[in-house]
Amino acid sequence: MKIRFTSHAQYRIEERGISILRITSTLRTPGKKRLAYENKLTKQKQFGGKILEVVYIKNKNYFIVITAYYL
């Protein structure tokens, strides 16, 4: 599975201190997934007491991460 990040996602991930490993884990083995808005999807996974949500678009060859944040 290939993952690409928008410039917005890169900025927010760094700003929020979210590890790429956690984003990859959330995309591979989510606890929940749902349709967000327009053609965007979300996946969620719990890490300790926090829930990470990753917003992405799925292409047939890769995921494009739009943003990620803790709920």
XYZ file of C-alpha atoms in Angstrom:
71
model
C 0.000 0.000 0.000
C 1.431 3.341 -1.021
C 0.577 6.491 0.879
C 0.919 10.060 -0.340
C 0.415 13.198 1.710
C -0.918 16.575 0.616
C 1.140 19.581 1.687
C -1.686 20.460 4.103
C -1.499 16.975 5.649
C 2.285 17.179 6.025
C 2.005 20.531 7.782
C -0.800 19.448 10.142
C 0.770 16.074 10.970
C 4.010 17.777 11.969
C 2.165 20.526 13.851
C 0.105 17.962 15.791
C 3.012 15.613 16.478
C 1.376 12.601 14.814
C 3.727 9.824 13.734
C 3.658 8.425 10.208
C 3.675 4.955 11.793
C 0.343 5.696 13.516
C -1.156 7.016 10.293
C -0.024 3.907 8.418
C -1.413 1.670 11.164
C -4.752 3.514 11.081
C -5.042 3.118 7.313
C -4.129 -0.603 7.405
C -6.118 -1.738 10.451
C -8.715 0.848 11.450
C -11.171 0.492 14.291
C -13.819 2.403 12.312
C -14.173 3.724 8.798
C -16.797 5.928 7.183
C -17.608 8.191 4.281
C -16.787 11.785 5.210
C -17.781 14.391 2.631
C -17.617 14.569 -1.145
C -15.268 11.732 -2.157
C -13.288 11.692 1.096
C -13.171 8.821 3.569
C -12.053 8.567 7.186
C -10.524 5.819 9.263
C -10.153 5.903 13.041
C -7.984 3.972 15.450
C -7.432 4.262 19.177
C -3.936 4.749 20.574
C -3.913 4.770 24.360
C -6.635 7.183 25.400
C -6.716 9.065 22.073
C -8.551 8.341 18.828
C -6.676 9.222 15.652
C -8.791 10.105 12.615
C -7.232 10.126 9.149
C -9.075 11.797 6.259
C -8.044 10.458 2.856
C -8.951 9.773 -0.752
C -8.392 6.277 -2.109
C -6.981 5.828 -5.566
C -6.621 2.332 -7.038
C -2.847 2.520 -6.464
C -2.482 4.531 -3.254
C -4.028 6.533 -0.433
C -3.823 10.337 -0.472
C -3.908 11.641 3.096
C -5.738 14.979 3.338
C -5.329 15.529 7.091
C -5.073 13.694 10.407
C -6.008 14.690 13.942
C -6.856 13.331 17.364
C -10.500 13.459 18.425
